[in-house]
Coordinates of C-alpha atoms in Angstrom, one line a residue:
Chain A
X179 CA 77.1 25.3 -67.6
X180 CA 79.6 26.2 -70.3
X181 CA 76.9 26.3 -72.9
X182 CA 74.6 28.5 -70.7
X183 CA 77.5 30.6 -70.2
X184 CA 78.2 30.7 -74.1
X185 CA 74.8 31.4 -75.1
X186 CA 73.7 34.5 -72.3
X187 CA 77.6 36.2 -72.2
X188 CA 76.3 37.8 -75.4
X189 CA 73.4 39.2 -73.8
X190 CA 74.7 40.4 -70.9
X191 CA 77.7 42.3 -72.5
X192 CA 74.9 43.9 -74.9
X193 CA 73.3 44.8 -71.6
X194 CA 76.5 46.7 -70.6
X195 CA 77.1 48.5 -73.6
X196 CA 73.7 49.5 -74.1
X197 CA 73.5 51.2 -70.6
X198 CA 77.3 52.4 -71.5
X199 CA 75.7 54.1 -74.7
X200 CA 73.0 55.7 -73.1
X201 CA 74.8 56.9 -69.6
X202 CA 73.8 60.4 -69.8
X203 CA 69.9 59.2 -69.6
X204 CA 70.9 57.2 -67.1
X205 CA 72.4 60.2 -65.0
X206 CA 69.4 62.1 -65.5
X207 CA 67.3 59.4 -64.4
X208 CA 69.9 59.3 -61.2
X209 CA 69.7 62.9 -60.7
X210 CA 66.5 63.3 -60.7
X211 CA 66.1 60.7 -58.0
X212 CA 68.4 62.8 -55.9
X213 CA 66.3 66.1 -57.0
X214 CA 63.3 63.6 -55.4
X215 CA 65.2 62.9 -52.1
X216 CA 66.3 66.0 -51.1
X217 CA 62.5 67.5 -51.7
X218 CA 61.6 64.4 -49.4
X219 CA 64.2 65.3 -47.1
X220 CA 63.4 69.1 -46.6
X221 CA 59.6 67.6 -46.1
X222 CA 60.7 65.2 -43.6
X223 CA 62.1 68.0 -42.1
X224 CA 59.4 70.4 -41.8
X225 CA 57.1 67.5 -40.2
X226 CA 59.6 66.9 -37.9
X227 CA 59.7 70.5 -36.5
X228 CA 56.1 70.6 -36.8
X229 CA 55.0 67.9 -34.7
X230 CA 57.5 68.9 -32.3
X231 CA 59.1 65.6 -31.0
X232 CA 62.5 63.7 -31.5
X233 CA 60.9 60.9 -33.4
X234 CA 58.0 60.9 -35.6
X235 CA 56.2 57.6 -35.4
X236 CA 59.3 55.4 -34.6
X237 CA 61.8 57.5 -37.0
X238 CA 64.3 59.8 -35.9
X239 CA 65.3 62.6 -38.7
X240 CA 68.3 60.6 -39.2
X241 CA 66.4 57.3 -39.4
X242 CA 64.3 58.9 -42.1
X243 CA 67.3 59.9 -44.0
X244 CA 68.7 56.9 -44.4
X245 CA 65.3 55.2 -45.0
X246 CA 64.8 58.0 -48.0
X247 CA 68.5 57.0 -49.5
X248 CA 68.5 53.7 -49.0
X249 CA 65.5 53.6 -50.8
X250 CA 66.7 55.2 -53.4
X251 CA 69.7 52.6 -53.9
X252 CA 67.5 50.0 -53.1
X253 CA 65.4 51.4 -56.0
X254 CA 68.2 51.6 -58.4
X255 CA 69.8 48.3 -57.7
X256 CA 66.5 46.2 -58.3
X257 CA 65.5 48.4 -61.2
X258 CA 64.0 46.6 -64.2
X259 CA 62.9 48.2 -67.5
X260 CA 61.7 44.7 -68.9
X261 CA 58.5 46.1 -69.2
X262 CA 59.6 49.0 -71.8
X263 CA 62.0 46.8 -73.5
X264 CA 59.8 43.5 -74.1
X265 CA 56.8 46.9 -74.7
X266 CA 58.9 48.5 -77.2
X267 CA 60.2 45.2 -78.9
X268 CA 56.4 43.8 -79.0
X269 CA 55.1 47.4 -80.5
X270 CA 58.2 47.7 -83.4
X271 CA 57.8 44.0 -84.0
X272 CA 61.4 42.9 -83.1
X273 CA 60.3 40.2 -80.3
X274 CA 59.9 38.0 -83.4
X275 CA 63.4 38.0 -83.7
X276 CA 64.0 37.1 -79.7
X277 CA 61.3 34.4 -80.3
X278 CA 62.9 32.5 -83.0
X279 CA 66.5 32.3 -81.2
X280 CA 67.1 29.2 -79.7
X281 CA 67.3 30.6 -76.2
X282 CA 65.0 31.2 -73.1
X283 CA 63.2 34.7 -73.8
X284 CA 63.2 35.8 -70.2
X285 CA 66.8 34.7 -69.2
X286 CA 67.8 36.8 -72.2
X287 CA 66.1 39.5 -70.8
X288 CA 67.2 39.0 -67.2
X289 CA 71.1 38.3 -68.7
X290 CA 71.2 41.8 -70.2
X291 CA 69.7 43.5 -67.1
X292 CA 72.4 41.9 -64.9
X293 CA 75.0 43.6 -66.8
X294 CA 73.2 47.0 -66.5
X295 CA 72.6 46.3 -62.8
X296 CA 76.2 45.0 -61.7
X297 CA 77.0 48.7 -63.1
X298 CA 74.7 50.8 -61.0
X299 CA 75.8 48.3 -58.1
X300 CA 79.7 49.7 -58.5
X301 CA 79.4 53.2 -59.6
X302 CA 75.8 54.2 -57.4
X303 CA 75.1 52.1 -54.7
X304 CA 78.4 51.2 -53.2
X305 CA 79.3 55.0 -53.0
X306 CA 76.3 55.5 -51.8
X307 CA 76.0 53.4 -49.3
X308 CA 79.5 54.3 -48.0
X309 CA 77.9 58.3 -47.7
X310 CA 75.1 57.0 -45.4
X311 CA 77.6 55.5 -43.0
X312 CA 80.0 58.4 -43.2
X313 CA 76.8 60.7 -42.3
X314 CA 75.7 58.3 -39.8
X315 CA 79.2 58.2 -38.4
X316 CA 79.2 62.1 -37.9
X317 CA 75.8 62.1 -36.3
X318 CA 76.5 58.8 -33.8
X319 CA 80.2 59.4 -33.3
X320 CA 80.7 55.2 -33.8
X321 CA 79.8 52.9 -36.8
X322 CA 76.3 52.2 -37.1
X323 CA 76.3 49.3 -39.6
X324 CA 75.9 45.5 -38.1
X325 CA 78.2 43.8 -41.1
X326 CA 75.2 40.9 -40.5
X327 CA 72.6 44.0 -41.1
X328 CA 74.7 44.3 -44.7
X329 CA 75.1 40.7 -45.3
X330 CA 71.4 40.0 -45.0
X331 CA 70.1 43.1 -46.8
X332 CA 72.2 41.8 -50.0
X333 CA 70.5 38.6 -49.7
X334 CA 67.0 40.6 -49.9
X335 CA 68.0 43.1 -52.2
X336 CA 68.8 40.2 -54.9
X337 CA 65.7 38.4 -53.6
X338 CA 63.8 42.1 -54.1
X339 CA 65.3 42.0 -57.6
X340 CA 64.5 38.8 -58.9
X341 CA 60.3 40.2 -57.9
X342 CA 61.4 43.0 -59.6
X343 CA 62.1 41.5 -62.7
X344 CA 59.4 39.6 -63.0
X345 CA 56.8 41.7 -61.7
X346 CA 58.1 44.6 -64.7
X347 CA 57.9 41.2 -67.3
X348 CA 54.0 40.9 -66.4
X349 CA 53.5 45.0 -66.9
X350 CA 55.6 44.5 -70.0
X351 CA 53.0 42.0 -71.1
X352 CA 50.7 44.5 -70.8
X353 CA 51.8 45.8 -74.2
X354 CA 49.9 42.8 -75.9
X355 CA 46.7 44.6 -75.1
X356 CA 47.8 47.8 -74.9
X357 CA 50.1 50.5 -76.8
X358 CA 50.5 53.4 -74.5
X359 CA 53.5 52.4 -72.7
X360 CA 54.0 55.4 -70.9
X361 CA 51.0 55.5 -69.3
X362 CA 52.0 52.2 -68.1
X363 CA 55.2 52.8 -66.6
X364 CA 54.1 56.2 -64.9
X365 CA 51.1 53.9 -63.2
X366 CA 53.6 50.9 -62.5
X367 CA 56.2 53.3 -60.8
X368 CA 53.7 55.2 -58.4
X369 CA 51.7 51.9 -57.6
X370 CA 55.1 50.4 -57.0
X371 CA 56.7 53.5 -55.1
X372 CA 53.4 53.6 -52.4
X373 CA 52.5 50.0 -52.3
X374 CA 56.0 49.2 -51.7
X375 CA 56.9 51.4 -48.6
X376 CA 59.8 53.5 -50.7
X377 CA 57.5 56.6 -50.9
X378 CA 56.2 56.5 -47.4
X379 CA 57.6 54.0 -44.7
X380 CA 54.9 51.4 -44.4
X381 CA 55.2 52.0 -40.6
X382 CA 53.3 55.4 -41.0
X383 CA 50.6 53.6 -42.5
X384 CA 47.2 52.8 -40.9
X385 CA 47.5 49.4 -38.6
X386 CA 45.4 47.5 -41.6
X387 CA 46.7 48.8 -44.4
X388 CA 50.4 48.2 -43.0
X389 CA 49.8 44.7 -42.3
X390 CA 48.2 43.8 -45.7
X391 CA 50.8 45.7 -47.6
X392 CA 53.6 43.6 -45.4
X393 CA 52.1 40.4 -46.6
X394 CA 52.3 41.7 -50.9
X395 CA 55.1 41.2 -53.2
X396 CA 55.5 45.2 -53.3
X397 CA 57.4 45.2 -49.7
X398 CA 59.4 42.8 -50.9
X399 CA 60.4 45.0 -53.6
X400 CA 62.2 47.7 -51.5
X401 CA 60.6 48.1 -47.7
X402 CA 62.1 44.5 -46.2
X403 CA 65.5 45.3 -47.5
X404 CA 65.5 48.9 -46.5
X405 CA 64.4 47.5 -42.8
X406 CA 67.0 44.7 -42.7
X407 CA 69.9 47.4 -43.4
X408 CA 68.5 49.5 -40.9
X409 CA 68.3 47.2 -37.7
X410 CA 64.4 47.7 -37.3
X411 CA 64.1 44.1 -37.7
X412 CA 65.6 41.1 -35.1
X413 CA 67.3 37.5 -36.4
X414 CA 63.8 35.9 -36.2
X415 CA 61.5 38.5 -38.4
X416 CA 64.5 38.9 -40.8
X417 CA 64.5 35.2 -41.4
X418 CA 60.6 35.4 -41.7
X419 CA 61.1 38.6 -44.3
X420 CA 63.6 36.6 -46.1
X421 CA 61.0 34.1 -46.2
X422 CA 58.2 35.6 -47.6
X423 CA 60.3 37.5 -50.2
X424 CA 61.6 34.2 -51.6
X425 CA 57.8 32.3 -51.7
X426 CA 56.9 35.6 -53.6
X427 CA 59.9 35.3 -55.9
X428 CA 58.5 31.5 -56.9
X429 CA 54.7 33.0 -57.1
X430 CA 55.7 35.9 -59.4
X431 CA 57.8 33.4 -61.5
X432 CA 55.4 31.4 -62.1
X433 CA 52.5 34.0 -62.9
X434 CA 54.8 35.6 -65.1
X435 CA 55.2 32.3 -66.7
X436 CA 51.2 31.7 -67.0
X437 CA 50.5 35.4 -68.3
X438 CA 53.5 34.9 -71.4
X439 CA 51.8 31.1 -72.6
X440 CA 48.2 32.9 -72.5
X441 CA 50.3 36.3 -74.5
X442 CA 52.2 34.8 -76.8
X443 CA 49.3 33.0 -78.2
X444 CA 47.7 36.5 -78.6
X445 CA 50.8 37.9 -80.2
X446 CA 49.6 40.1 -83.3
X447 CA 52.8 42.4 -85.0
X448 CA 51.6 45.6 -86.6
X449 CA 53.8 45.9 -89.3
X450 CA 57.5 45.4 -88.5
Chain B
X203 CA 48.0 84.4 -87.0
X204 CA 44.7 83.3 -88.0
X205 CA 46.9 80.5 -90.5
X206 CA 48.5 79.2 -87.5
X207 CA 45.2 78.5 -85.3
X208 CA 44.0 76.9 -88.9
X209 CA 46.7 74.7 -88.9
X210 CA 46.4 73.9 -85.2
X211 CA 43.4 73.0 -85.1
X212 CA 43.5 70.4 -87.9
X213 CA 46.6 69.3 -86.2
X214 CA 44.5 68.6 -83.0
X215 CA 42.0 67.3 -84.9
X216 CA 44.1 64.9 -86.2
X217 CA 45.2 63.7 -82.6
X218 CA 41.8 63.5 -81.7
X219 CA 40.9 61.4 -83.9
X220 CA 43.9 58.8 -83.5
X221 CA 43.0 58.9 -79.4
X222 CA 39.5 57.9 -80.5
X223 CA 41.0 55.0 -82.5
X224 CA 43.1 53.7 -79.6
X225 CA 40.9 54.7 -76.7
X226 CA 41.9 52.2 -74.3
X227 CA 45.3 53.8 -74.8
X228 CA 43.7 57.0 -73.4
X229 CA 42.1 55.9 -71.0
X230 CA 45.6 53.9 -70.0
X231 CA 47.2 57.6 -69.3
X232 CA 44.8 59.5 -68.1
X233 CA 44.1 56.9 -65.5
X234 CA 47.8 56.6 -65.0
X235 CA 48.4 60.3 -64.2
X236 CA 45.3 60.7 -61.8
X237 CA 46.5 57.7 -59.7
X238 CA 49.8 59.0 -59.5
X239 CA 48.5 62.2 -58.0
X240 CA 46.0 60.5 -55.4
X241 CA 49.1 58.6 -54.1
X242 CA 50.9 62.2 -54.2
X243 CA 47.4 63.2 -51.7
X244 CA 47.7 60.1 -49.9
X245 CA 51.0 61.3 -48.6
X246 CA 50.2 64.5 -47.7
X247 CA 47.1 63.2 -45.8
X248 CA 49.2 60.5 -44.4
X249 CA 51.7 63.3 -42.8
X250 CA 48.7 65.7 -41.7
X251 CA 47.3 62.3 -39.4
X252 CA 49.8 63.4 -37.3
X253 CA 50.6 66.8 -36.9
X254 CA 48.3 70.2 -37.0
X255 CA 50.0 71.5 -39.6
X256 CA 53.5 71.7 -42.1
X257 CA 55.4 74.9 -41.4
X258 CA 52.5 76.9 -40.9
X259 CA 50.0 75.6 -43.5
X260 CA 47.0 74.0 -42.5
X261 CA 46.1 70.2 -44.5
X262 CA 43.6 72.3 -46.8
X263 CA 46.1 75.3 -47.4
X264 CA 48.8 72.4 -48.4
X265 CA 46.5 70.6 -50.9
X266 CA 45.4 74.3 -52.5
X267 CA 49.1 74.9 -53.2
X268 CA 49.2 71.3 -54.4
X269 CA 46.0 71.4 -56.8
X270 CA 47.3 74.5 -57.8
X271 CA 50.8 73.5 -58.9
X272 CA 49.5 70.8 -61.1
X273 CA 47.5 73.2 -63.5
X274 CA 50.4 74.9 -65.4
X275 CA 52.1 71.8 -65.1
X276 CA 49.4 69.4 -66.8
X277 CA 48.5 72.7 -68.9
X278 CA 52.3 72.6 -70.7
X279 CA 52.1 68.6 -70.5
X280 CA 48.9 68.7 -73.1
X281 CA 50.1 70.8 -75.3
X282 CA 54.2 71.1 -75.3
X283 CA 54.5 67.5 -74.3
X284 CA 56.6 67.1 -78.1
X285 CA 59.5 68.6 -76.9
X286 CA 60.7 65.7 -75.0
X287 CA 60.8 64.0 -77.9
X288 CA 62.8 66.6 -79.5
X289 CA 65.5 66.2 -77.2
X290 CA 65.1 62.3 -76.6
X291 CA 64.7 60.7 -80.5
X292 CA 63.9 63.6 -83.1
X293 CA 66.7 65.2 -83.2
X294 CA 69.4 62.1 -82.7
X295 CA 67.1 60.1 -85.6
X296 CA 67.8 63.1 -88.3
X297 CA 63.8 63.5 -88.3
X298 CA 64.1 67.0 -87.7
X299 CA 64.3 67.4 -91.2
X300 CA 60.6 66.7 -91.2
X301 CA 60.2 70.2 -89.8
X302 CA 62.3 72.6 -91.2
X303 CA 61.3 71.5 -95.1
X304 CA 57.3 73.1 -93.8
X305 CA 56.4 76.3 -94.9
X306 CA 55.4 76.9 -90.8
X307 CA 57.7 78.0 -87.9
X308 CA 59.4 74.7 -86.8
X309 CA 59.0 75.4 -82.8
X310 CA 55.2 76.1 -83.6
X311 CA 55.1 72.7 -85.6
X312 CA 56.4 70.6 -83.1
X313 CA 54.4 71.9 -80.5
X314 CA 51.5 71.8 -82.4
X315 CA 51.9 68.2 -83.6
X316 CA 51.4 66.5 -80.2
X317 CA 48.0 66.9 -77.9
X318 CA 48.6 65.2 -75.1
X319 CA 45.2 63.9 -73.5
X320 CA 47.4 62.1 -70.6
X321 CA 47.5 65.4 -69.1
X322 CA 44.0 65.3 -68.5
X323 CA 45.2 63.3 -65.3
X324 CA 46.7 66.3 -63.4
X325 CA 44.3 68.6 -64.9
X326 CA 41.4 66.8 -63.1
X327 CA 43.5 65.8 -59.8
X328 CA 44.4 69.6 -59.9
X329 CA 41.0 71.7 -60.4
X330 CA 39.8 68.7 -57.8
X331 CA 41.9 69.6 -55.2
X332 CA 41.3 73.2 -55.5
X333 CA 37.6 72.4 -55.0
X334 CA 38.1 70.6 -52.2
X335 CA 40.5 72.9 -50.5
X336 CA 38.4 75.7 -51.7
X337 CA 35.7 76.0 -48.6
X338 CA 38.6 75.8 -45.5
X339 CA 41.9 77.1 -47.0
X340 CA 40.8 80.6 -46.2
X341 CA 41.3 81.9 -50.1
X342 CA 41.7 85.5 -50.8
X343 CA 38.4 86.2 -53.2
X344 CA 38.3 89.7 -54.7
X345 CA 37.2 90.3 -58.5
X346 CA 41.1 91.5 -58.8
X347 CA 42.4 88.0 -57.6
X348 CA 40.1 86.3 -59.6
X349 CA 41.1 88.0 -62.7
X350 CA 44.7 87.5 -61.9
X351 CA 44.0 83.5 -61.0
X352 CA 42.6 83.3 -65.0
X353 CA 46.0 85.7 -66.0
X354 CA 48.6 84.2 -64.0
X355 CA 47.8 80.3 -65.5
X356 CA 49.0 81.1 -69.2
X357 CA 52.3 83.0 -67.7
X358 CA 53.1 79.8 -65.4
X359 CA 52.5 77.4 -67.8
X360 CA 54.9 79.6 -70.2
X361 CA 57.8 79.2 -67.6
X362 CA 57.0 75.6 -68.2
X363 CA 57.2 75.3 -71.7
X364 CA 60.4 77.7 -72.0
X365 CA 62.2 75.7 -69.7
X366 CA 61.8 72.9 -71.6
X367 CA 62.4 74.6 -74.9
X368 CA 65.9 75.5 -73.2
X369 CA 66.6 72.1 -72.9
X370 CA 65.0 70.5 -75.6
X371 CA 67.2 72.6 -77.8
X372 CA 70.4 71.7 -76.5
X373 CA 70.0 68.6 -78.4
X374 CA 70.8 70.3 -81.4
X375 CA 74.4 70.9 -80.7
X376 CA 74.5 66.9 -78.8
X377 CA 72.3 65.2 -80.5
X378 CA 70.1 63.9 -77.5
X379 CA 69.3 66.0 -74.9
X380 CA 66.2 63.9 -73.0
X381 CA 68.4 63.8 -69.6
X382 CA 69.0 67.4 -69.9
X383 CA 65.2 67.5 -70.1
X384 CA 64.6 65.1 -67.3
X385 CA 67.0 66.3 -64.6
X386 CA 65.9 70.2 -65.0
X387 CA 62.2 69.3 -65.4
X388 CA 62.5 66.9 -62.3
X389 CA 62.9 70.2 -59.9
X390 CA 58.9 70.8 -60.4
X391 CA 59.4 68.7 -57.6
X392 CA 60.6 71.9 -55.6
X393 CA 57.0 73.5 -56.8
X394 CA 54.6 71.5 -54.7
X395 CA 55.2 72.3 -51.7
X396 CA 56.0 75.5 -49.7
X397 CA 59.8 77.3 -50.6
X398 CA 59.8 77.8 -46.5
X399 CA 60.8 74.6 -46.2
X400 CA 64.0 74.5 -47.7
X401 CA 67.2 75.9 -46.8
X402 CA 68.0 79.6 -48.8
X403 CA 70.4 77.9 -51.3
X404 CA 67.5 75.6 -52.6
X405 CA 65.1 78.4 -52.6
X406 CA 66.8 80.9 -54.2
X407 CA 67.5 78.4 -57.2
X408 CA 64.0 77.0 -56.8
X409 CA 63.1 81.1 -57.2
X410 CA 65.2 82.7 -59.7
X411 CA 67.5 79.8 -61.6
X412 CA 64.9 77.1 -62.6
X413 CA 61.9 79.1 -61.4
X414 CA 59.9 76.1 -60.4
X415 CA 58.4 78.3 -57.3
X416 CA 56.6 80.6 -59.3
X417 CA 54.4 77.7 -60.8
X418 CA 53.1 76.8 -57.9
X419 CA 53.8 78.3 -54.3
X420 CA 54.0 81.8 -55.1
X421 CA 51.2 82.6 -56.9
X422 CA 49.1 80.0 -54.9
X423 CA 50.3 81.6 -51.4
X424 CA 48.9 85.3 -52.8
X425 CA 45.4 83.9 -53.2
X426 CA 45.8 82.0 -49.7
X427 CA 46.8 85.2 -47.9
X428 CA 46.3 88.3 -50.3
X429 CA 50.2 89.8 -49.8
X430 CA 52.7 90.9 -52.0
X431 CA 51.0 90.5 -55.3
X432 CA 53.3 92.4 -56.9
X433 CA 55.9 89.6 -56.3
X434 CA 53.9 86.9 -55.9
X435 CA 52.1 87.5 -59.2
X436 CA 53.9 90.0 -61.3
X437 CA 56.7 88.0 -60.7
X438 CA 55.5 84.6 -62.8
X439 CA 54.8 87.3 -66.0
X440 CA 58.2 88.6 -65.7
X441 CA 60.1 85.6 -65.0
X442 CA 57.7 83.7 -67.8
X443 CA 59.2 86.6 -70.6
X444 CA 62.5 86.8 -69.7
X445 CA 62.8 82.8 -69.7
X446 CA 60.6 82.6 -72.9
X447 CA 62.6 84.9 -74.2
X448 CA 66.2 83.4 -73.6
X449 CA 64.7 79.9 -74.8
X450 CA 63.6 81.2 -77.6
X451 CA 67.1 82.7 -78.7
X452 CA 68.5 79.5 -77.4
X453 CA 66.4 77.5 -79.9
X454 CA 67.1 79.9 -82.6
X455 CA 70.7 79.6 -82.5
X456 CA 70.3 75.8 -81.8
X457 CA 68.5 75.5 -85.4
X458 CA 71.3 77.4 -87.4
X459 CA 74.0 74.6 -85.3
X460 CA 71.4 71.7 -86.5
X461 CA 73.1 69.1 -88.7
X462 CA 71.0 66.1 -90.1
X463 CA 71.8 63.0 -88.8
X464 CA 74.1 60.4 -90.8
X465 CA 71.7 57.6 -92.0

């Protein structure tokens, strides 16, 4: 434990510093979320007066503004940019150098995102999160939160992160076959963001394509903690969400463990 | 003049030729961008299974202002897309250099020096949508609003471009101006979909302080209903000078504050 401790602390304060270094990208990247929710919001809005009724498919307006902000915090706390670092470090060369140390390449990886994410848990989600419930305190006139509901949606949300991670390692592995990393985040994030429920509640969705998308890794990824935090689900379906999240957590581990034996085999350094 | 389309088009040339060698790399970001768009449709036709129509736009009406906001947009992303660089890396690296040692105007270079075929993505999605929208949106089609449709494109894409000029520039007084970049840029958001929607403080910034608006809604609602051209149109050519204008100076006085990097 001690050794493990000794060997990833390194990585994980590097993690920290880096995002410390580069904290003005990340508040662009967070405002620009927020730019995103409020254009969602004002949407929201104008369906809602257009179809007329209180709810809209099993929402309320204030439903659907927590759903759109809890997303978003949902989205920022299981963020992974594996796939543009392991990208970048295969493209310059540098994943050489990760090779050859006598570590495990993806719990370095996962070490120095955990630093970056403990950070975005403190200074953006908890704030956050306390917001909603102040908003949804103002609207209800009593506190809406079940401390269970909160409990449980932690669980997920590190459950949701772990799928995350791995799920951004296999797009970074992409970068073996392909160079234009770009290209590949921008599809990654708007496959993610539709097949996952954060764009669009999967509940709106068509009864078929609902049920299959409730059944991939993507829900995992954002919708089943989003629900949990929300109430829509009781003891028994959470348990079952929980559930499916976690056998998704081993499948996605071990693909990701298949896909980087086949890669590394393939690895071929321009340059460097 | 005629040097600087010269030296363009080798400069394109050159580009071509590089997406030619790395063509599944093309084909990566093109692909990218037009599925990132059809799950930006999906949403819309997701909303419009259940109501009649969104503050007072039928489903086809909504994806004409749509396809339409995407032209300027992908326009200024194939050929501007090097600014972002300028305020994320060039700059902070000291590689600027590169640019002002060229006997050509440094802004011109770096523009010129990127094509970016990605773009091609929201090009397609956005002529596409127009198409399809085309037959039931109830367009207003006179030769005057056909020749302003061709004019107007070049002046939105211009409010584009000088907005990110702005912002790109700022990195010359702090080095690294990519968020900059990224949060203003982000409000394009705003463009999509129709200024009615939002409450007066979001649309007068959307209208006159980051004039997202008149990339897409405006212009698009004069040739859905045929009013107020004089705004509707006339105002992207003067909002398009007044900001190319101010970016321009901006930039100018951002290259005398320039300072090499260290190493």
């Amino acid at each position: 434990m001690n050794k493990i401790r000794r060997q990833y602390l390194p990585f994980m304060r590097a993690g920290v510093q880096t995002m410390i270094t580069y904290r003005m990208n990340f508040l662009g990247f967070v405002v620009g979320g927020l730019i995103y929710c409020f254009v969602m919001y004002y949407l929201w809005k104008a369906v809602f007066l257009s179809s007329g009724g209180e709810t809209f498919m099993g929402f309320s307006m204030t439903d659907m503004v927590v759903f759109l902000f809890l997303s978003n915090v949902t989205g920022e706390l299981t963020f992974s940019s594996v796939s543009n670092d392991i990208g970048e470090e295969i493209k310059d060369g540098s994943i050489a150098m990760r090779l050859i140390k006598p570590v495990n390449t993806d719990l370095s990886y996962l070490a120095a995102e955990l630093g970056g994410a403990f950070l975005r848990l403190v200074i953006l989600a908890l704030p956050m999160m306390v917001g909603l419930e102040i908003y949804r305190y103002c609207v209800f006139g009593t506190v809406i939160l079940n401390p269970l509901h909160l409990l449980f949606y932690l669980l997920s949300v590190i459950l949701a992160y772990l799928i995350s991670f791995r799920v951004n390692l296999c797009f970074g592995f992409v970068a073996f076959y392909v160079k234009n990393l770009w290209g590949i985040g921008i599809l990654k994030n708007s496959i993610i963001n539709f097949l996952s429920g954060s764009l669009i509640p999967l509940a709106f969705m068509p009864g078929w394509l609902r049920t299959t998308l409730e059944y991939m890794p993507f829900a995992s990824m954002s919708y089943t903690p989003v629900m949990i935090y929300m109430g829509k689900y009781d003891m028994n379906e959470i348990l079952f969400r929980l559930a499916i999240q976690a056998v998704w957590a081993v499948l996605i581990y071990g693909l990701s463990k298949l896909i980087w034996v086949g890669a590394v085999k393939k690895l071929c350094v321009q340059g460097g | 003049m005629r040097r600087a389309f010269k030296i363009y088009r080798i400069l394109v040339a050159q580009n071509l030729k590089r997406i030619m060698e790395y063509k599944a790399d093309f084909l990566t970001g093109a692909v990218s961008f037009l599925i990132d768009q059809a799950i930006g449709i999906a949403f819309i036709f997701i909303i419009f299974s259940q109501i009649p129509h969104l503050a007072g736009f039928t489903f086809e009406q909504i994806v004409f202002i749509y396809g339409f906001s995407q032209i300027p947009k992908g326009l200024d992303h194939l050929l501007a897309d090097n600014l972002w660089s300028v305020g994320y890396f060039i700059v902070r690296k000291g590689d600027f250099d590169k640019y002002l040692t060229r006997p050509i105007n440094p802004l011109f270079h770096v523009i010129a020096e990127t094509f970016q075929i990605d773009a091609v993505g929201e090009l397609v999605v956005g002529i596409g949508l127009m198409i399809y929208a085309a037959p039931n949106a109830g367009l207003y089609i006179t030769p005057v609003s056909v020749l302003l449709f061709i004019l107007v494109i070049p002046f939105a894409t211009l409010i584009y471009t000088s907005i990110k000029i702005a912002t790109a520039a700022f990195a010359f007084w702090i080095k690294s101006s990519g968020f900059i970049i990224q949060m203003v840029y982000g409000m394009n958001e705003f463009a999509k979909y129709p200024t009615t929607i939002y409450s007066t403080v979001i649309k007068t910034f959307v209208t006159y302080i980051i004039p997202f608006a008149f990339t897409g809604f405006y212009p698009a609602l004069y040739f859905l209903t045929g009013e107020n051209p004089l705004f509707h149109i006339g105002g992207v050519v003067l909002i398009s000078v007044i900001f190319l204008t101010i970016s321009l100076w901006i930039w100018k006085k951002g290259l005398s504050a320039y300072e090499s990097a260290g190493s």
